[in-house]
C-alpha positions as YAML, in Angstrom:
chain: A
units: angstrom
residues:
- id: 1
  name: CYS
  ca: [-1.15, 27.04, -6.30]
- id: 2
  name: SER
  ca: [-4.41, 25.80, -5.15]
- id: 3
  name: LYS
  ca: [-5.04, 23.16, -6.97]
- id: 4
  name: GLY
  ca: [-2.92, 20.24, -7.18]
- id: 5
  name: LEU
  ca: [-2.26, 16.70, -5.75]
- id: 6
  name: LEU
  ca: [-1.09, 16.22, -2.74]
- id: 7
  name: SER
  ca: [0.54, 12.29, -1.51]
- id: 8
  name: VAL
  ca: [-0.20, 11.15, 2.65]
- id: 9
  name: ASP
  ca: [1.89, 8.67, 4.07]
- id: 10
  name: VAL
  ca: [0.40, 7.54, 7.10]
- id: 11
  name: VAL
  ca: [3.72, 6.24, 8.76]
- id: 12
  name: ARG
  ca: [2.81, 5.29, 12.28]
- id: 13
  name: ALA
  ca: [1.09, 6.57, 15.63]
- id: 14
  name: SER
  ca: [2.58, 6.52, 19.30]
- id: 15
  name: GLY
  ca: [1.83, 7.56, 22.53]
- id: 16
  name: LEU
  ca: [-2.19, 6.89, 21.89]
- id: 17
  name: ASP
  ca: [-4.68, 6.47, 24.76]
- id: 18
  name: ASN
  ca: [-6.09, 2.74, 25.55]
- id: 19
  name: THR
  ca: [-9.93, 3.02, 25.14]
- id: 20
  name: GLU
  ca: [-10.48, -1.21, 26.04]
- id: 21
  name: TRP
  ca: [-11.67, -2.12, 29.46]
- id: 22
  name: ILE
  ca: [-9.68, -5.53, 28.87]
- id: 23
  name: GLY
  ca: [-6.32, -5.75, 25.92]
- id: 24
  name: LYS
  ca: [-5.14, -2.87, 23.77]
- id: 25
  name: SER
  ca: [-6.90, -1.08, 21.06]
- id: 26
  name: ASP
  ca: [-7.33, -2.04, 17.49]
- id: 27
  name: PRO
  ca: [-6.24, 1.58, 15.79]
- id: 28
  name: PHE
  ca: [-6.99, 2.75, 12.42]
- id: 29
  name: ALA
  ca: [-6.78, 6.15, 11.24]
- id: 30
  name: VAL
  ca: [-8.89, 8.03, 8.97]
- id: 31
  name: VAL
  ca: [-7.73, 10.70, 6.74]
- id: 32
  name: LYS
  ca: [-9.59, 13.66, 5.32]
- id: 33
  name: LEU
  ca: [-9.38, 16.77, 3.02]
- id: 34
  name: GLY
  ca: [-12.52, 18.40, 1.85]
- id: 35
  name: LYS
  ca: [-14.87, 15.62, 0.73]
- id: 36
  name: GLN
  ca: [-12.05, 13.09, 0.38]
- id: 37
  name: GLU
  ca: [-11.70, 10.44, 2.90]
- id: 38
  name: ARG
  ca: [-9.32, 7.02, 3.27]
- id: 39
  name: GLN
  ca: [-8.77, 5.09, 5.92]
- id: 40
  name: THR
  ca: [-5.88, 2.61, 6.96]
- id: 41
  name: THR
  ca: [-6.23, -0.68, 8.05]
- id: 42
  name: HIS
  ca: [-6.98, -1.49, 11.68]
- id: 43
  name: ARG
  ca: [-3.70, -3.07, 13.46]
- id: 44
  name: SER
  ca: [-4.25, -5.46, 16.67]
- id: 45
  name: SER
  ca: [-3.74, -5.09, 20.27]
- id: 46
  name: THR
  ca: [-1.54, -1.86, 20.27]
- id: 47
  name: LEU
  ca: [-0.99, 1.51, 21.20]
- id: 48
  name: ASN
  ca: [1.86, 2.11, 18.88]
- id: 49
  name: PRO
  ca: [0.65, 1.00, 15.48]
- id: 50
  name: ASP
  ca: [2.70, 1.15, 12.36]
- id: 51
  name: TRP
  ca: [0.56, 1.81, 9.26]
- id: 52
  name: ASN
  ca: [2.77, 3.09, 6.41]
- id: 53
  name: GLU
  ca: [0.04, 3.42, 3.79]
- id: 54
  name: SER
  ca: [-0.09, 6.10, 1.31]
- id: 55
  name: PHE
  ca: [-3.28, 8.09, -0.01]
- id: 56
  name: VAL
  ca: [-3.52, 10.71, -3.05]
- id: 57
  name: PHE
  ca: [-5.96, 13.34, -2.82]
- id: 58
  name: HIS
  ca: [-6.90, 16.41, -5.17]
- id: 59
  name: THR
  ca: [-6.51, 19.59, -3.48]
- id: 60
  name: GLU
  ca: [-9.06, 22.14, -4.81]
- id: 61
  name: ASP
  ca: [-8.11, 24.82, -2.01]
- id: 62
  name: ILE
  ca: [-5.34, 25.99, -0.58]
- id: 63
  name: THR
  ca: [-7.50, 26.49, 2.75]
- id: 64
  name: ASP
  ca: [-8.66, 23.13, 3.53]
- id: 65
  name: SER
  ca: [-6.55, 21.20, 6.08]
- id: 66
  name: ILE
  ca: [-6.26, 18.07, 5.95]
- id: 67
  name: GLU
  ca: [-7.70, 15.90, 9.38]
- id: 68
  name: ILE
  ca: [-6.89, 12.72, 11.11]
- id: 69
  name: THR
  ca: [-8.92, 10.42, 13.31]
- id: 70
  name: VAL
  ca: [-7.89, 7.59, 15.01]
- id: 71
  name: MET
  ca: [-10.33, 5.01, 15.73]
- id: 72
  name: ASP
  ca: [-10.44, 1.93, 17.72]
- id: 73
  name: LYS
  ca: [-12.17, -1.06, 15.86]
- id: 74
  name: ASP
  ca: [-14.33, -3.24, 17.37]
- id: 75
  name: VAL
  ca: [-16.58, -5.65, 16.60]
- id: 76
  name: LEU
  ca: [-20.07, -3.79, 15.96]
- id: 77
  name: SER
  ca: [-18.61, -0.25, 16.50]
- id: 78
  name: ALA
  ca: [-15.53, 1.76, 16.71]
- id: 79
  name: ASP
  ca: [-14.26, 4.27, 19.42]
- id: 80
  name: PHE
  ca: [-12.74, 8.07, 19.13]
- id: 81
  name: MET
  ca: [-8.76, 7.89, 20.61]
- id: 82
  name: GLY
  ca: [-7.59, 11.03, 18.96]
- id: 83
  name: LYS
  ca: [-7.92, 13.58, 16.26]
- id: 84
  name: GLY
  ca: [-5.80, 16.20, 14.61]
- id: 85
  name: SER
  ca: [-5.33, 18.39, 11.39]
- id: 86
  name: ILE
  ca: [-2.66, 20.78, 9.64]
- id: 87
  name: LEU
  ca: [-3.82, 23.41, 7.03]
- id: 88
  name: LEU
  ca: [-2.41, 23.08, 3.76]
- id: 89
  name: SER
  ca: [-1.36, 25.97, 3.43]
- id: 90
  name: ASP
  ca: [0.93, 25.71, 6.53]
- id: 91
  name: PHE
  ca: [3.16, 23.54, 4.04]
- id: 92
  name: CYS
  ca: [1.54, 24.38, 0.66]
- id: 93
  name: LEU
  ca: [3.54, 27.70, -0.23]
- id: 94
  name: GLN
  ca: [5.44, 26.55, -3.39]
- id: 95
  name: ASN
  ca: [4.59, 24.56, -6.06]
- id: 96
  name: GLU
  ca: [6.33, 21.40, -4.78]
- id: 97
  name: VAL
  ca: [6.54, 19.96, -0.94]
- id: 98
  name: PHE
  ca: [8.04, 17.47, 0.86]
- id: 99
  name: ALA
  ca: [7.14, 17.82, 5.05]
- id: 100
  name: ASP
  ca: [7.90, 14.96, 7.34]
- id: 101
  name: CYS
  ca: [5.41, 15.90, 10.16]
- id: 102
  name: TYR
  ca: [4.34, 14.44, 13.79]
- id: 103
  name: LEU
  ca: [0.67, 15.68, 14.06]
- id: 104
  name: GLN
  ca: [-0.47, 16.05, 17.88]
- id: 105
  name: LEU
  ca: [-3.66, 14.18, 18.49]
- id: 106
  name: TYR
  ca: [-6.64, 15.59, 20.87]
- id: 107
  name: THR
  ca: [-9.07, 13.98, 22.91]
- id: 108
  name: LYS
  ca: [-12.66, 15.00, 22.62]
- id: 109
  name: SER
  ca: [-11.87, 17.42, 25.53]
- id: 110
  name: LYS
  ca: [-8.59, 19.15, 23.97]
- id: 111
  name: LYS
  ca: [-6.48, 16.53, 25.89]
- id: 112
  name: PRO
  ca: [-3.19, 15.44, 23.80]
- id: 113
  name: CYS
  ca: [-3.21, 11.97, 23.39]
- id: 114
  name: GLY
  ca: [-0.36, 10.80, 21.14]
- id: 115
  name: TYR
  ca: [0.78, 11.76, 17.17]
- id: 116
  name: VAL
  ca: [0.76, 10.80, 14.26]
- id: 117
  name: HIS
  ca: [3.71, 10.46, 11.96]
- id: 118
  name: MET
  ca: [3.07, 11.67, 8.29]
- id: 119
  name: ARG
  ca: [4.79, 12.03, 5.26]
- id: 120
  name: LEU
  ca: [3.27, 14.78, 2.62]
- id: 121
  name: LYS
  ca: [4.13, 15.66, -0.49]
- id: 122
  name: TYR
  ca: [2.27, 18.51, -2.49]
- id: 123
  name: GLN
  ca: [2.78, 19.04, -6.29]
- id: 124
  name: CYS
  ca: [0.84, 21.71, -7.78]
- id: 125
  name: THR
  ca: [-0.74, 21.23, -11.25]
- id: 126
  name: VAL
  ca: [-2.29, 24.01, -12.34]
- id: 127
  name: ALA
  ca: [0.87, 27.09, -11.90]
- id: 128
  name: ASP
  ca: [1.94, 26.66, -15.03]
- id: 129
  name: ARG
  ca: [-0.74, 25.92, -17.99]
- id: 130
  name: PHE
  ca: [2.15, 24.93, -20.43]
- id: 131
  name: LYS
  ca: [3.83, 22.38, -17.88]
- id: 132
  name: ILE
  ca: [2.34, 18.76, -18.30]
- id: 133
  name: PRO
  ca: [1.37, 18.33, -14.72]
- id: 134
  name: PHE
  ca: [2.33, 14.87, -12.77]
- id: 135
  name: LEU
  ca: [3.18, 13.75, -9.29]
- id: 136
  name: LYS
  ca: [5.02, 10.16, -9.13]
- id: 137
  name: THR
  ca: [3.50, 8.44, -6.43]
- id: 138
  name: PRO
  ca: [5.42, 6.44, -4.11]
- id: 139
  name: GLU
  ca: [3.81, 3.45, -5.89]
- id: 140
  name: GLY
  ca: [5.64, 4.11, -8.94]
- id: 141
  name: ILE
  ca: [1.87, 5.40, -10.62]
- id: 142
  name: VAL
  ca: [2.44, 8.79, -13.11]
- id: 143
  name: HIS
  ca: [-0.54, 10.70, -13.20]
- id: 144
  name: LEU
  ca: [-1.00, 12.90, -16.49]
- id: 145
  name: HIS
  ca: [-3.17, 15.40, -17.29]
- id: 146
  name: LEU
  ca: [-3.94, 15.67, -21.14]
- id: 147
  name: LEU
  ca: [-4.98, 18.81, -22.01]
- id: 148
  name: THR
  ca: [-5.25, 18.76, -25.98]
- id: 149
  name: ALA
  ca: [-3.84, 16.54, -28.99]
- id: 150
  name: ARG
  ca: [-3.46, 18.05, -32.51]
- id: 151
  name: ASN
  ca: [-2.46, 16.42, -36.12]
- id: 152
  name: LEU
  ca: [-3.76, 12.98, -35.10]
- id: 153
  name: GLU
  ca: [-4.51, 10.38, -37.67]
- id: 154
  name: ASN
  ca: [-7.14, 9.18, -38.78]
- id: 155
  name: ARG
  ca: [-7.39, 5.59, -37.39]
- id: 156
  name: ASP
  ca: [-10.97, 4.32, -38.50]
- id: 157
  name: ILE
  ca: [-12.29, 2.52, -41.45]
- id: 158
  name: LEU
  ca: [-15.30, 4.84, -42.17]
- id: 159
  name: GLY
  ca: [-12.80, 8.50, -42.40]
- id: 160
  name: LYS
  ca: [-13.40, 9.57, -38.32]
- id: 161
  name: SER
  ca: [-11.64, 8.61, -35.74]
- id: 162
  name: ASP
  ca: [-13.09, 9.57, -31.88]
- id: 163
  name: PRO
  ca: [-9.69, 9.67, -30.22]
...
């Protein structure tokens, strides 16, 4: 199954390298899947931030990868702290998958520089066209894709409804 919904819970990071000359970094994470991008809020003065933030992505290709980049928020810019990625195909081999993983981050020179703890939940939406595809996200929202409707009752005064 290649099309689906992916829920990414960015739990925390640990063991980050400090990029500040004075004090500690103010890290935030950027999560990217294809052209879709989400960002956590920054946490002040820490190298072990707790984010506990959730994002939902639409998947189109099982060969895509989830990329996480951790940045240090500064007044006028943001400094690179580390980056890691994982292929969807590494864990999305079934119609529904839950994975709890620790993603290794690397500096631009490929040196290990900490971990990001993530929870990933994948739900296939096109495996069987006769099933109603849905995903219950951690926030309690249900995504429903309505394909067809039949025998609807006419509710328009002029005799033709526009459902």
